[in-house]
Structures are given as structure tokens and as C-alpha cells.
Short mmCIF file of N, CA and C and ligand atoms in Angstrom, two decimals:
data_model
loop_
_atom_site.label_atom_id
_atom_site.label_comp_id
_atom_site.label_asym_id
_atom_site.label_seq_id
_atom_site.Cartn_x
_atom_site.Cartn_y
_atom_site.Cartn_z
N MET A 188 217.21 -77.23 151.82
CA MET A 188 215.97 -77.90 151.40
C MET A 188 215.27 -78.48 152.63
N VAL A 189 213.99 -78.24 152.72
CA VAL A 189 213.21 -78.81 153.82
C VAL A 189 212.35 -79.94 153.28
N VAL A 190 212.57 -81.11 153.85
CA VAL A 190 211.77 -82.26 153.43
C VAL A 190 210.50 -82.27 154.28
N GLN A 191 209.39 -82.59 153.68
CA GLN A 191 208.13 -82.67 154.43
C GLN A 191 207.71 -84.13 154.55
N LYS A 192 207.35 -84.52 155.77
CA LYS A 192 206.98 -85.93 156.00
C LYS A 192 205.72 -86.01 156.85
N LYS A 193 204.83 -86.86 156.44
CA LYS A 193 203.58 -87.06 157.19
C LYS A 193 203.72 -88.24 158.16
N ILE A 194 203.28 -88.00 159.38
CA ILE A 194 203.22 -89.04 160.42
C ILE A 194 201.78 -89.16 160.88
N CYS A 195 201.26 -90.36 161.07
CA CYS A 195 199.92 -90.53 161.64
C CYS A 195 200.00 -91.12 163.04
N LEU A 196 199.07 -90.67 163.89
CA LEU A 196 198.91 -91.24 165.22
C LEU A 196 197.75 -92.22 165.14
N ILE A 197 198.02 -93.47 165.49
CA ILE A 197 197.01 -94.51 165.35
C ILE A 197 196.81 -95.17 166.71
N GLY A 198 195.56 -95.40 167.07
CA GLY A 198 195.31 -96.08 168.34
C GLY A 198 193.90 -95.81 168.83
N GLU A 199 193.50 -96.57 169.84
CA GLU A 199 192.16 -96.48 170.40
C GLU A 199 191.92 -95.11 171.03
N PHE A 200 190.67 -94.78 171.12
CA PHE A 200 190.15 -93.62 171.81
C PHE A 200 190.80 -93.48 173.20
N SER A 201 191.27 -92.31 173.51
CA SER A 201 191.72 -91.96 174.87
C SER A 201 193.04 -92.60 175.33
N VAL A 202 193.81 -93.14 174.40
CA VAL A 202 195.11 -93.71 174.82
C VAL A 202 196.17 -92.62 175.02
N GLY A 203 195.89 -91.42 174.46
CA GLY A 203 196.84 -90.31 174.63
C GLY A 203 197.46 -89.82 173.33
N LYS A 204 196.83 -90.08 172.20
CA LYS A 204 197.39 -89.66 170.92
C LYS A 204 197.54 -88.13 170.85
N THR A 205 196.43 -87.44 171.16
CA THR A 205 196.45 -85.98 171.10
C THR A 205 197.44 -85.42 172.12
N SER A 206 197.49 -86.06 173.30
CA SER A 206 198.41 -85.59 174.35
C SER A 206 199.87 -85.79 173.95
N LEU A 207 200.17 -86.88 173.27
CA LEU A 207 201.55 -87.12 172.82
C LEU A 207 201.96 -86.04 171.82
N VAL A 208 201.04 -85.68 170.93
CA VAL A 208 201.36 -84.65 169.94
C VAL A 208 201.55 -83.29 170.63
N SER A 209 200.66 -82.96 171.59
CA SER A 209 200.78 -81.67 172.30
C SER A 209 202.10 -81.60 173.07
N GLN A 210 202.47 -82.72 173.67
CA GLN A 210 203.73 -82.75 174.43
C GLN A 210 204.91 -82.54 173.49
N PHE A 211 204.87 -83.18 172.34
CA PHE A 211 205.99 -83.07 171.40
C PHE A 211 206.03 -81.68 170.75
N VAL A 212 204.87 -81.19 170.30
CA VAL A 212 204.85 -79.94 169.52
C VAL A 212 204.92 -78.71 170.42
N ASP A 213 204.19 -78.72 171.54
CA ASP A 213 204.07 -77.52 172.38
C ASP A 213 204.58 -77.70 173.80
N SER A 214 205.06 -78.90 174.14
CA SER A 214 205.52 -79.19 175.50
C SER A 214 204.46 -78.90 176.55
N ILE A 215 203.22 -79.23 176.24
CA ILE A 215 202.17 -79.04 177.24
C ILE A 215 201.37 -80.33 177.44
N PHE A 216 200.73 -80.42 178.61
CA PHE A 216 199.88 -81.56 178.92
C PHE A 216 198.64 -81.05 179.62
N SER A 217 197.50 -81.60 179.29
CA SER A 217 196.25 -81.24 179.96
C SER A 217 195.56 -82.50 180.45
N GLU A 218 195.08 -82.46 181.70
CA GLU A 218 194.35 -83.60 182.25
C GLU A 218 192.97 -83.70 181.63
N LYS A 219 192.50 -82.56 181.13
CA LYS A 219 191.14 -82.54 180.57
C LYS A 219 191.10 -83.31 179.26
N TYR A 220 190.00 -83.99 179.05
CA TYR A 220 189.87 -84.71 177.81
C TYR A 220 189.16 -83.86 176.77
N HIS A 221 189.83 -83.61 175.69
CA HIS A 221 189.22 -82.87 174.58
C HIS A 221 189.08 -83.84 173.42
N THR A 222 187.86 -84.20 173.12
CA THR A 222 187.64 -85.14 172.03
C THR A 222 188.17 -84.54 170.73
N THR A 223 188.96 -85.31 170.04
CA THR A 223 189.43 -84.85 168.74
C THR A 223 188.31 -85.10 167.74
N VAL A 224 187.98 -84.07 167.01
CA VAL A 224 186.93 -84.20 166.01
C VAL A 224 187.60 -84.27 164.65
N GLY A 225 187.27 -85.30 163.90
CA GLY A 225 187.86 -85.43 162.57
C GLY A 225 189.36 -85.67 162.66
N VAL A 226 190.11 -84.76 162.10
CA VAL A 226 191.56 -84.90 162.08
C VAL A 226 192.17 -83.59 162.56
N LYS A 227 193.20 -83.67 163.40
CA LYS A 227 193.92 -82.47 163.81
C LYS A 227 195.32 -82.57 163.20
N ILE A 228 195.73 -81.55 162.52
CA ILE A 228 197.04 -81.61 161.86
C ILE A 228 197.97 -80.57 162.49
N ASP A 229 199.11 -81.02 162.98
CA ASP A 229 200.12 -80.14 163.56
C ASP A 229 201.39 -80.26 162.74
N LYS A 230 202.19 -79.20 162.80
CA LYS A 230 203.47 -79.26 162.10
C LYS A 230 204.59 -78.92 163.05
N LYS A 231 205.71 -79.57 162.86
CA LYS A 231 206.89 -79.21 163.65
C LYS A 231 208.12 -79.42 162.80
N GLN A 232 208.95 -78.40 162.74
CA GLN A 232 210.20 -78.54 161.99
C GLN A 232 211.30 -79.04 162.91
N CYS A 233 212.01 -80.06 162.47
CA CYS A 233 213.04 -80.68 163.29
C CYS A 233 214.31 -80.79 162.48
N SER A 234 215.40 -80.83 163.20
CA SER A 234 216.69 -81.04 162.55
C SER A 234 217.10 -82.48 162.80
N ILE A 235 217.22 -83.23 161.73
CA ILE A 235 217.52 -84.65 161.90
C ILE A 235 218.72 -85.02 161.05
N GLY A 236 219.79 -85.40 161.73
CA GLY A 236 221.00 -85.77 161.02
C GLY A 236 221.47 -84.68 160.07
N GLY A 237 221.30 -83.42 160.46
CA GLY A 237 221.77 -82.31 159.63
C GLY A 237 220.76 -81.85 158.59
N SER A 238 219.64 -82.57 158.43
CA SER A 238 218.63 -82.11 157.47
C SER A 238 217.46 -81.50 158.22
N GLN A 239 216.84 -80.52 157.63
CA GLN A 239 215.61 -79.95 158.18
C GLN A 239 214.43 -80.77 157.68
N VAL A 240 213.62 -81.21 158.61
CA VAL A 240 212.46 -82.00 158.24
C VAL A 240 211.22 -81.35 158.82
N ASN A 241 210.24 -81.13 158.00
CA ASN A 241 208.98 -80.58 158.47
C ASN A 241 208.04 -81.75 158.70
N LEU A 242 207.79 -82.05 159.96
CA LEU A 242 206.89 -83.16 160.26
C LEU A 242 205.46 -82.66 160.26
N VAL A 243 204.62 -83.33 159.52
CA VAL A 243 203.20 -82.99 159.46
C VAL A 243 202.48 -84.13 160.17
N ILE A 244 201.96 -83.82 161.35
CA ILE A 244 201.47 -84.87 162.25
C ILE A 244 199.95 -84.93 162.20
N TRP A 245 199.43 -86.03 161.76
CA TRP A 245 197.98 -86.22 161.63
C TRP A 245 197.48 -87.02 162.82
N ASP A 246 196.66 -86.34 163.63
CA ASP A 246 196.10 -86.94 164.82
C ASP A 246 194.66 -87.31 164.47
N LEU A 247 194.40 -88.59 164.34
CA LEU A 247 193.11 -89.04 163.84
C LEU A 247 192.14 -89.29 164.99
N ALA A 248 190.91 -88.85 164.82
CA ALA A 248 189.89 -89.08 165.84
C ALA A 248 189.20 -90.41 165.58
N GLY A 249 188.29 -90.76 166.46
CA GLY A 249 187.47 -91.93 166.21
C GLY A 249 187.39 -92.84 167.39
N GLU A 250 186.19 -93.28 167.69
CA GLU A 250 185.96 -94.09 168.87
C GLU A 250 186.31 -95.55 168.63
N SER A 251 186.03 -96.06 167.45
CA SER A 251 186.44 -97.44 167.14
C SER A 251 187.21 -97.42 165.83
N PRO A 252 188.49 -97.05 165.92
CA PRO A 252 189.28 -96.78 164.72
C PRO A 252 189.41 -97.99 163.79
N LEU A 253 189.20 -99.19 164.35
CA LEU A 253 189.31 -100.36 163.48
C LEU A 253 188.22 -100.30 162.40
N LYS A 254 187.09 -99.71 162.79
CA LYS A 254 185.99 -99.59 161.82
C LYS A 254 186.05 -98.29 161.05
N THR A 255 186.48 -97.23 161.72
CA THR A 255 186.32 -95.90 161.12
C THR A 255 187.58 -95.38 160.42
N LEU A 256 188.70 -96.07 160.58
CA LEU A 256 189.94 -95.60 159.97
C LEU A 256 189.76 -95.46 158.45
N LYS A 257 190.02 -94.26 157.97
CA LYS A 257 189.82 -94.04 156.52
C LYS A 257 191.17 -94.06 155.80
N PRO A 258 191.28 -94.91 154.79
CA PRO A 258 192.53 -94.94 154.03
C PRO A 258 192.94 -93.55 153.56
N SER A 259 191.95 -92.71 153.19
CA SER A 259 192.29 -91.38 152.66
C SER A 259 193.01 -90.53 153.70
N GLN A 260 192.80 -90.82 155.00
CA GLN A 260 193.45 -90.02 156.04
C GLN A 260 194.90 -90.44 156.28
N ILE A 261 195.20 -91.67 156.01
CA ILE A 261 196.57 -92.11 156.31
C ILE A 261 197.45 -92.21 155.06
N LEU A 262 196.83 -92.20 153.90
CA LEU A 262 197.64 -92.30 152.67
C LEU A 262 198.66 -91.17 152.63
N GLY A 263 199.82 -91.50 152.16
CA GLY A 263 200.87 -90.49 152.06
C GLY A 263 201.75 -90.41 153.29
N ALA A 264 201.39 -91.14 154.35
CA ALA A 264 202.21 -91.11 155.56
C ALA A 264 203.51 -91.90 155.32
N SER A 265 204.60 -91.33 155.81
CA SER A 265 205.90 -92.01 155.69
C SER A 265 206.17 -92.88 156.90
N GLY A 266 205.30 -92.76 157.92
CA GLY A 266 205.50 -93.55 159.12
C GLY A 266 204.35 -93.28 160.07
N PHE A 267 204.26 -94.08 161.13
CA PHE A 267 203.17 -93.84 162.09
C PHE A 267 203.57 -94.26 163.49
N LEU A 268 202.87 -93.66 164.44
CA LEU A 268 203.01 -94.07 165.83
C LEU A 268 201.77 -94.85 166.20
N LEU A 269 201.98 -96.01 166.75
CA LEU A 269 200.90 -96.88 167.16
C LEU A 269 200.83 -96.73 168.68
N ALA A 270 199.73 -96.19 169.19
CA ALA A 270 199.70 -95.87 170.61
C ALA A 270 198.71 -96.75 171.36
N ALA A 271 199.09 -97.14 172.57
CA ALA A 271 198.21 -97.87 173.47
C ALA A 271 198.39 -97.31 174.88
N ASP A 272 197.40 -97.60 175.71
CA ASP A 272 197.39 -97.11 177.09
C ASP A 272 197.73 -98.30 178.00
N GLY A 273 198.86 -98.20 178.70
CA GLY A 273 199.31 -99.30 179.54
C GLY A 273 198.33 -99.72 180.61
N THR A 274 197.43 -98.80 180.97
CA THR A 274 196.44 -99.15 182.00
C THR A 274 195.24 -99.88 181.41
N ARG A 275 195.14 -99.97 180.08
CA ARG A 275 194.01 -100.63 179.42
C ARG A 275 194.52 -101.65 178.40
N PRO A 276 194.68 -102.91 178.85
CA PRO A 276 195.28 -103.93 177.98
C PRO A 276 194.55 -104.12 176.66
N ASP A 277 193.23 -103.87 176.65
CA ASP A 277 192.49 -104.02 175.39
C ASP A 277 192.99 -103.07 174.32
N THR A 278 193.58 -101.94 174.73
CA THR A 278 194.07 -100.99 173.73
C THR A 278 195.34 -101.51 173.05
N VAL A 279 196.04 -102.41 173.74
CA VAL A 279 197.23 -103.05 173.12
C VAL A 279 196.76 -104.00 172.03
N ASP A 280 195.72 -104.79 172.33
CA ASP A 280 195.18 -105.71 171.31
C ASP A 280 194.67 -104.93 170.11
N LEU A 281 194.01 -103.84 170.39
CA LEU A 281 193.46 -103.07 169.28
C LEU A 281 194.59 -102.48 168.43
N ALA A 282 195.64 -102.03 169.09
CA ALA A 282 196.77 -101.46 168.34
C ALA A 282 197.40 -102.53 167.42
N ILE A 283 197.45 -103.75 167.91
CA ILE A 283 198.02 -104.84 167.10
C ILE A 283 197.16 -105.05 165.85
N ALA A 284 195.84 -105.02 166.05
CA ALA A 284 194.94 -105.19 164.90
C ALA A 284 195.03 -104.00 163.94
N LEU A 285 195.16 -102.81 164.52
CA LEU A 285 195.25 -101.61 163.67
C LEU A 285 196.54 -101.61 162.85
N GLN A 286 197.61 -102.12 163.43
CA GLN A 286 198.89 -102.15 162.71
C GLN A 286 198.73 -102.90 161.39
N GLN A 287 198.02 -104.03 161.45
CA GLN A 287 197.81 -104.83 160.23
C GLN A 287 197.04 -104.04 159.19
N LYS A 288 196.01 -103.36 159.67
CA LYS A 288 195.16 -102.60 158.76
C LYS A 288 195.97 -101.46 158.10
N VAL A 289 196.77 -100.78 158.92
CA VAL A 289 197.53 -99.64 158.40
C VAL A 289 198.59 -100.10 157.39
N ILE A 290 199.26 -101.18 157.73
CA ILE A 290 200.31 -101.71 156.84
C ILE A 290 199.71 -102.15 155.49
N GLN A 291 198.47 -102.64 155.54
CA GLN A 291 197.81 -103.02 154.28
C GLN A 291 197.61 -101.81 153.38
N ILE A 292 197.40 -100.66 154.01
CA ILE A 292 197.14 -99.44 153.23
C ILE A 292 198.45 -98.76 152.83
N LEU A 293 199.38 -98.67 153.77
CA LEU A 293 200.59 -97.89 153.53
C LEU A 293 201.77 -98.71 153.02
N GLY A 294 201.68 -100.02 153.17
CA GLY A 294 202.87 -100.82 152.89
C GLY A 294 203.78 -100.78 154.12
N PRO A 295 204.96 -101.37 154.02
CA PRO A 295 205.81 -101.53 155.21
C PRO A 295 206.60 -100.28 155.58
N VAL A 296 205.88 -99.23 155.99
CA VAL A 296 206.56 -98.00 156.43
C VAL A 296 206.99 -98.17 157.89
N PRO A 297 207.98 -97.40 158.34
CA PRO A 297 208.42 -97.51 159.74
C PRO A 297 207.33 -97.08 160.72
N PHE A 298 207.31 -97.71 161.87
CA PHE A 298 206.41 -97.26 162.94
C PHE A 298 207.06 -97.59 164.27
N ILE A 299 206.60 -96.89 165.31
CA ILE A 299 207.05 -97.16 166.67
C ILE A 299 205.80 -97.34 167.53
N PHE A 300 205.88 -98.30 168.45
CA PHE A 300 204.76 -98.55 169.36
C PHE A 300 204.96 -97.72 170.62
N ALA A 301 204.00 -96.83 170.90
CA ALA A 301 204.06 -96.01 172.11
C ALA A 301 203.19 -96.63 173.18
N LEU A 302 203.82 -97.16 174.19
CA LEU A 302 203.10 -97.71 175.32
C LEU A 302 203.00 -96.56 176.32
N ASN A 303 201.84 -95.89 176.29
CA ASN A 303 201.71 -94.59 176.96
C ASN A 303 201.11 -94.71 178.37
N LYS A 304 201.20 -93.62 179.11
CA LYS A 304 200.76 -93.47 180.51
C LYS A 304 201.72 -94.19 181.46
N ALA A 305 203.00 -94.03 181.17
CA ALA A 305 204.05 -94.63 181.99
C ALA A 305 204.05 -94.07 183.41
N ASP A 306 203.51 -92.85 183.58
CA ASP A 306 203.44 -92.28 184.94
C ASP A 306 202.47 -93.06 185.81
N LEU A 307 201.62 -93.89 185.19
CA LEU A 307 200.66 -94.70 185.95
C LEU A 307 201.08 -96.17 185.97
N VAL A 308 202.37 -96.42 185.81
CA VAL A 308 202.84 -97.80 185.60
C VAL A 308 202.46 -98.75 186.74
N ALA A 309 202.29 -98.20 187.94
CA ALA A 309 201.91 -99.03 189.07
C ALA A 309 200.55 -99.70 188.84
N GLU A 310 199.73 -99.09 187.96
CA GLU A 310 198.39 -99.64 187.68
C GLU A 310 198.37 -100.58 186.48
N TRP A 311 199.52 -100.75 185.82
CA TRP A 311 199.49 -101.56 184.61
C TRP A 311 199.37 -103.04 184.95
N SER A 312 198.44 -103.70 184.32
CA SER A 312 198.28 -105.14 184.48
C SER A 312 197.74 -105.71 183.19
N PRO A 313 198.50 -106.56 182.48
CA PRO A 313 199.82 -107.07 182.78
C PRO A 313 200.86 -105.95 182.98
N SER A 314 201.98 -106.33 183.52
CA SER A 314 203.01 -105.36 183.87
C SER A 314 203.68 -104.80 182.62
N MET A 315 204.43 -103.72 182.82
CA MET A 315 205.17 -103.11 181.72
C MET A 315 206.07 -104.13 181.04
N GLU A 316 206.73 -104.95 181.85
CA GLU A 316 207.65 -105.95 181.28
C GLU A 316 206.90 -106.95 180.41
N GLU A 317 205.74 -107.39 180.91
CA GLU A 317 204.97 -108.39 180.15
C GLU A 317 204.44 -107.83 178.83
N ILE A 318 203.94 -106.61 178.88
CA ILE A 318 203.40 -106.03 177.64
C ILE A 318 204.53 -105.80 176.64
N THR A 319 205.62 -105.25 177.15
CA THR A 319 206.76 -104.95 176.27
C THR A 319 207.28 -106.22 175.62
N GLU A 320 207.40 -107.26 176.41
CA GLU A 320 207.90 -108.55 175.92
C GLU A 320 207.02 -109.07 174.77
N ARG A 321 205.72 -108.96 174.98
CA ARG A 321 204.78 -109.44 173.97
C ARG A 321 204.98 -108.70 172.63
N LEU A 322 205.24 -107.40 172.72
CA LEU A 322 205.36 -106.61 171.49
C LEU A 322 206.74 -106.73 170.86
N THR A 323 207.76 -106.80 171.68
CA THR A 323 209.11 -106.90 171.11
C THR A 323 209.31 -108.27 170.46
N GLN A 324 208.55 -109.27 170.91
CA GLN A 324 208.60 -110.59 170.26
C GLN A 324 208.22 -110.50 168.79
N ARG A 325 207.42 -109.49 168.46
CA ARG A 325 207.04 -109.30 167.06
C ARG A 325 208.12 -108.57 166.28
N GLY A 326 209.17 -108.19 166.99
CA GLY A 326 210.23 -107.44 166.33
C GLY A 326 209.93 -105.94 166.27
N TRP A 327 208.97 -105.51 167.07
CA TRP A 327 208.56 -104.11 167.03
C TRP A 327 209.43 -103.25 167.96
N ASP A 328 209.55 -101.98 167.57
CA ASP A 328 210.26 -100.99 168.36
C ASP A 328 209.24 -100.41 169.35
N VAL A 329 209.40 -100.74 170.62
CA VAL A 329 208.43 -100.34 171.64
C VAL A 329 209.05 -99.28 172.55
N ARG A 330 208.32 -98.19 172.77
CA ARG A 330 208.79 -97.15 173.69
C ARG A 330 207.79 -96.96 174.82
N ILE A 331 208.32 -96.76 175.98
CA ILE A 331 207.49 -96.46 177.14
C ILE A 331 207.40 -94.94 177.23
N THR A 332 206.19 -94.42 177.14
CA THR A 332 206.05 -92.97 177.10
C THR A 332 205.06 -92.48 178.15
N SER A 333 205.21 -91.21 178.50
CA SER A 333 204.17 -90.51 179.27
C SER A 333 203.99 -89.15 178.64
N ALA A 334 202.80 -88.93 178.10
CA ALA A 334 202.50 -87.60 177.56
C ALA A 334 202.39 -86.60 178.69
N LYS A 335 202.21 -87.10 179.93
CA LYS A 335 202.07 -86.22 181.09
C LYS A 335 203.44 -85.68 181.52
N THR A 336 204.40 -86.57 181.72
CA THR A 336 205.72 -86.12 182.18
C THR A 336 206.66 -85.82 181.01
N GLY A 337 206.30 -86.29 179.84
CA GLY A 337 207.17 -86.11 178.67
C GLY A 337 208.13 -87.27 178.46
N GLN A 338 208.13 -88.21 179.37
CA GLN A 338 209.05 -89.35 179.28
C GLN A 338 208.98 -90.04 177.91
N GLY A 339 210.12 -90.10 177.25
CA GLY A 339 210.23 -90.86 176.01
C GLY A 339 209.57 -90.25 174.78
N VAL A 340 208.91 -89.10 174.95
CA VAL A 340 208.07 -88.61 173.86
C VAL A 340 208.88 -88.00 172.71
N GLU A 341 209.73 -87.04 173.04
CA GLU A 341 210.46 -86.36 171.96
C GLU A 341 211.37 -87.33 171.21
N LYS A 342 212.06 -88.16 171.96
CA LYS A 342 212.98 -89.10 171.32
C LYS A 342 212.23 -90.05 170.39
N MET A 343 211.04 -90.46 170.80
CA MET A 343 210.25 -91.37 169.96
C MET A 343 209.91 -90.72 168.62
N PHE A 344 209.43 -89.49 168.64
CA PHE A 344 209.08 -88.80 167.39
C PHE A 344 210.33 -88.64 166.52
N LEU A 345 211.43 -88.22 167.15
CA LEU A 345 212.64 -87.95 166.36
C LEU A 345 213.23 -89.25 165.80
N ASP A 346 213.18 -90.32 166.58
CA ASP A 346 213.69 -91.60 166.08
C ASP A 346 212.84 -92.10 164.92
N LEU A 347 211.52 -91.89 165.03
CA LEU A 347 210.65 -92.31 163.93
C LEU A 347 210.98 -91.49 162.67
N ALA A 348 211.12 -90.18 162.86
CA ALA A 348 211.43 -89.31 161.71
C ALA A 348 212.74 -89.74 161.06
N GLN A 349 213.71 -90.03 161.89
CA GLN A 349 215.02 -90.49 161.38
C GLN A 349 214.85 -91.75 160.53
N ARG A 350 214.07 -92.68 161.04
CA ARG A 350 213.88 -93.94 160.29
C ARG A 350 213.10 -93.69 159.00
N MET A 351 212.17 -92.75 159.03
CA MET A 351 211.41 -92.44 157.82
C MET A 351 212.32 -91.87 156.75
N ILE A 352 213.26 -91.05 157.18
CA ILE A 352 214.17 -90.42 156.22
C ILE A 352 215.14 -91.45 155.64
N GLU A 353 215.62 -92.32 156.52
CA GLU A 353 216.53 -93.37 156.04
C GLU A 353 215.82 -94.26 155.02
N THR A 354 214.56 -94.59 155.32
CA THR A 354 213.80 -95.48 154.45
C THR A 354 213.54 -94.86 153.09
N SER A 355 213.27 -93.54 153.10
CA SER A 355 212.88 -92.91 151.84
C SER A 355 214.09 -92.50 151.01
N GLY A 356 215.28 -92.48 151.63
CA GLY A 356 216.46 -92.09 150.87
C GLY A 356 216.60 -90.58 150.71
N ASP A 357 215.79 -89.79 151.43
CA ASP A 357 215.91 -88.33 151.35
C ASP A 357 217.07 -87.79 152.19
N GLY A 358 217.50 -88.59 153.12
CA GLY A 358 218.52 -88.12 154.06
C GLY A 358 219.86 -87.97 153.37
N ASN A 359 220.78 -87.28 154.06
CA ASN A 359 222.10 -87.14 153.46
C ASN A 359 223.14 -87.85 154.32
N ALA A 360 222.66 -88.78 155.13
CA ALA A 360 223.57 -89.50 156.03
C ALA A 360 224.68 -90.16 155.22
N GLY A 361 225.89 -89.87 155.62
CA GLY A 361 227.04 -90.53 154.99
C GLY A 361 227.47 -89.90 153.67
N HIS A 362 226.81 -88.80 153.27
CA HIS A 362 227.22 -88.19 151.99
C HIS A 362 227.71 -86.78 152.23
P1 GDP B 106 193.33 -89.63 172.44
O1 GDP B 106 191.87 -89.88 172.41
O2 GDP B 106 194.10 -90.85 172.09
O3 GDP B 106 193.74 -88.44 171.62
O4 GDP B 106 193.71 -89.33 173.97
P2 GDP B 106 194.02 -87.92 174.69
O5 GDP B 106 195.37 -87.43 174.32
O6 GDP B 106 192.91 -86.99 174.46
O7 GDP B 106 194.10 -88.38 176.22
C1 GDP B 106 193.00 -89.03 176.85
C2 GDP B 106 193.06 -88.78 178.34
O8 GDP B 106 194.20 -89.41 178.90
C3 GDP B 106 193.16 -87.29 178.72
O9 GDP B 106 192.42 -87.09 179.91
C4 GDP B 106 194.64 -87.08 178.98
O10 GDP B 106 194.86 -86.06 179.91
C5 GDP B 106 195.04 -88.46 179.53
N1 GDP B 106 196.44 -88.82 179.21
C6 GDP B 106 197.02 -88.85 177.99
N2 GDP B 106 198.31 -89.26 178.08
C7 GDP B 106 198.55 -89.49 179.40
C8 GDP B 106 199.69 -89.94 180.14
O11 GDP B 106 200.78 -90.22 179.61
N3 GDP B 106 199.52 -90.06 181.49
C9 GDP B 106 198.35 -89.77 182.12
N4 GDP B 106 198.31 -89.92 183.45
N5 GDP B 106 197.25 -89.37 181.46
C10 GDP B 106 197.35 -89.22 180.11
MG1 MG B 107 192.56 -87.28 170.38
#
């Protein structure tokens, strides 16, 4: 049996949402910026704890997602990745605000915070430690990722999928 699960990528314009998905699904990275129009949907089948899971990844476009996020696009998601760009601290604030909005729509589904562009960590201000500390204080699962080098990307998606399966009770862990 293949379980199908929807994941949404949430975050400000240009933080690397599309790049994280390309790195995970196709193992590729492009320096060029391709504006995502509307919604891009990718699928990837993964083996998680012995079960086959078909991840349906919704990469949402939008320049000011706090205003433009449509409930109809995220409904049905079993989890989400909240992405921010470590070189742009305002994207962390926006991600925090978006998390509240998404949780209001989806309820308390699992999510992971992707602090992206780790390959540019020398430019991060506040520092990686300071940003991470701020987010982990909320009890959030924070990952340092680079869609460019692939750092942390695959594990983040798979860990999220694992948590989604545990939460929904579809998994066969322990049985
Ligand atoms: P989106 O608007 O959130 O989908 O962002 P994109 O995935 O389109 O990425 C925006 C820009 O940032 C593009 O030029 C990417 O090449 C670049 N980018 C994305 N992730 C990374 C990363 O981890 N490191 C670096 N150096 N650049 C990145
Ligand atoms: Mg995009």
C-alpha cells in the first residue's frame, strides 16, 4: 500500500522554497531565479520506516504570502516546511507570522523550520546560533539547510514525512 501525503513549502519570496524541492526531488540546484507562478506540484516516492510514501509537494508562489496565502492551497496538507533565508532576517519574522496563519488553517500538523542558504553562513546577521536559539526557544524543530550544497535537505524532508506518518497513524512502526 502506498500512502499519499501532501507537504507545503511556506515562506517569503526567494528564500529557496523551489530550490529546496528541486534539490530533494531531482538533486539539482540552479543559481538562476525562476519565479514560481501559482503552485508547482512535485511528487516523490520515499521509503519511510518500511512503508512506501508518495510525497506530494506543493511549492506555493507569492511575493507577500502573508496576504496571498490561500487556504485552498494548503488544505489537506499533513505537514509543512517553513523556510527562511539566513541572510535576510526579515524572512525569519515573516516565517514566524506565517506559521500562525498556517496552523489556524491546518490545525497542529507537524512542521520543520528550514533555515536555508547555509552555504552563505558567513553573511548571516544575526548569526546562525542566534537565529536558531530564537526558534528553538519556541520548541520548534530547526534545520540548517543549503539547497545549493544539499546540506540537511533530504533528511529534513524525510524526517518531516516520518513525523507526518506517526501523527496520522498510517505508519506500521512497532506492528
Ligand atoms: P523561492 O522564491 O522561495 O522559491 O526561492 P528560489 O528557490 O527560487 O531561490 C531564490 C534564489 O535563491 C535563487 O537565485 C536560488 O538560486 C537562490 N538559492 C536558493 N537556495 C539557496 C541556497 O541554499 N544557497 C544559495 N547560495 N542560494 C540559494
Ligand atoms: Mg519559488
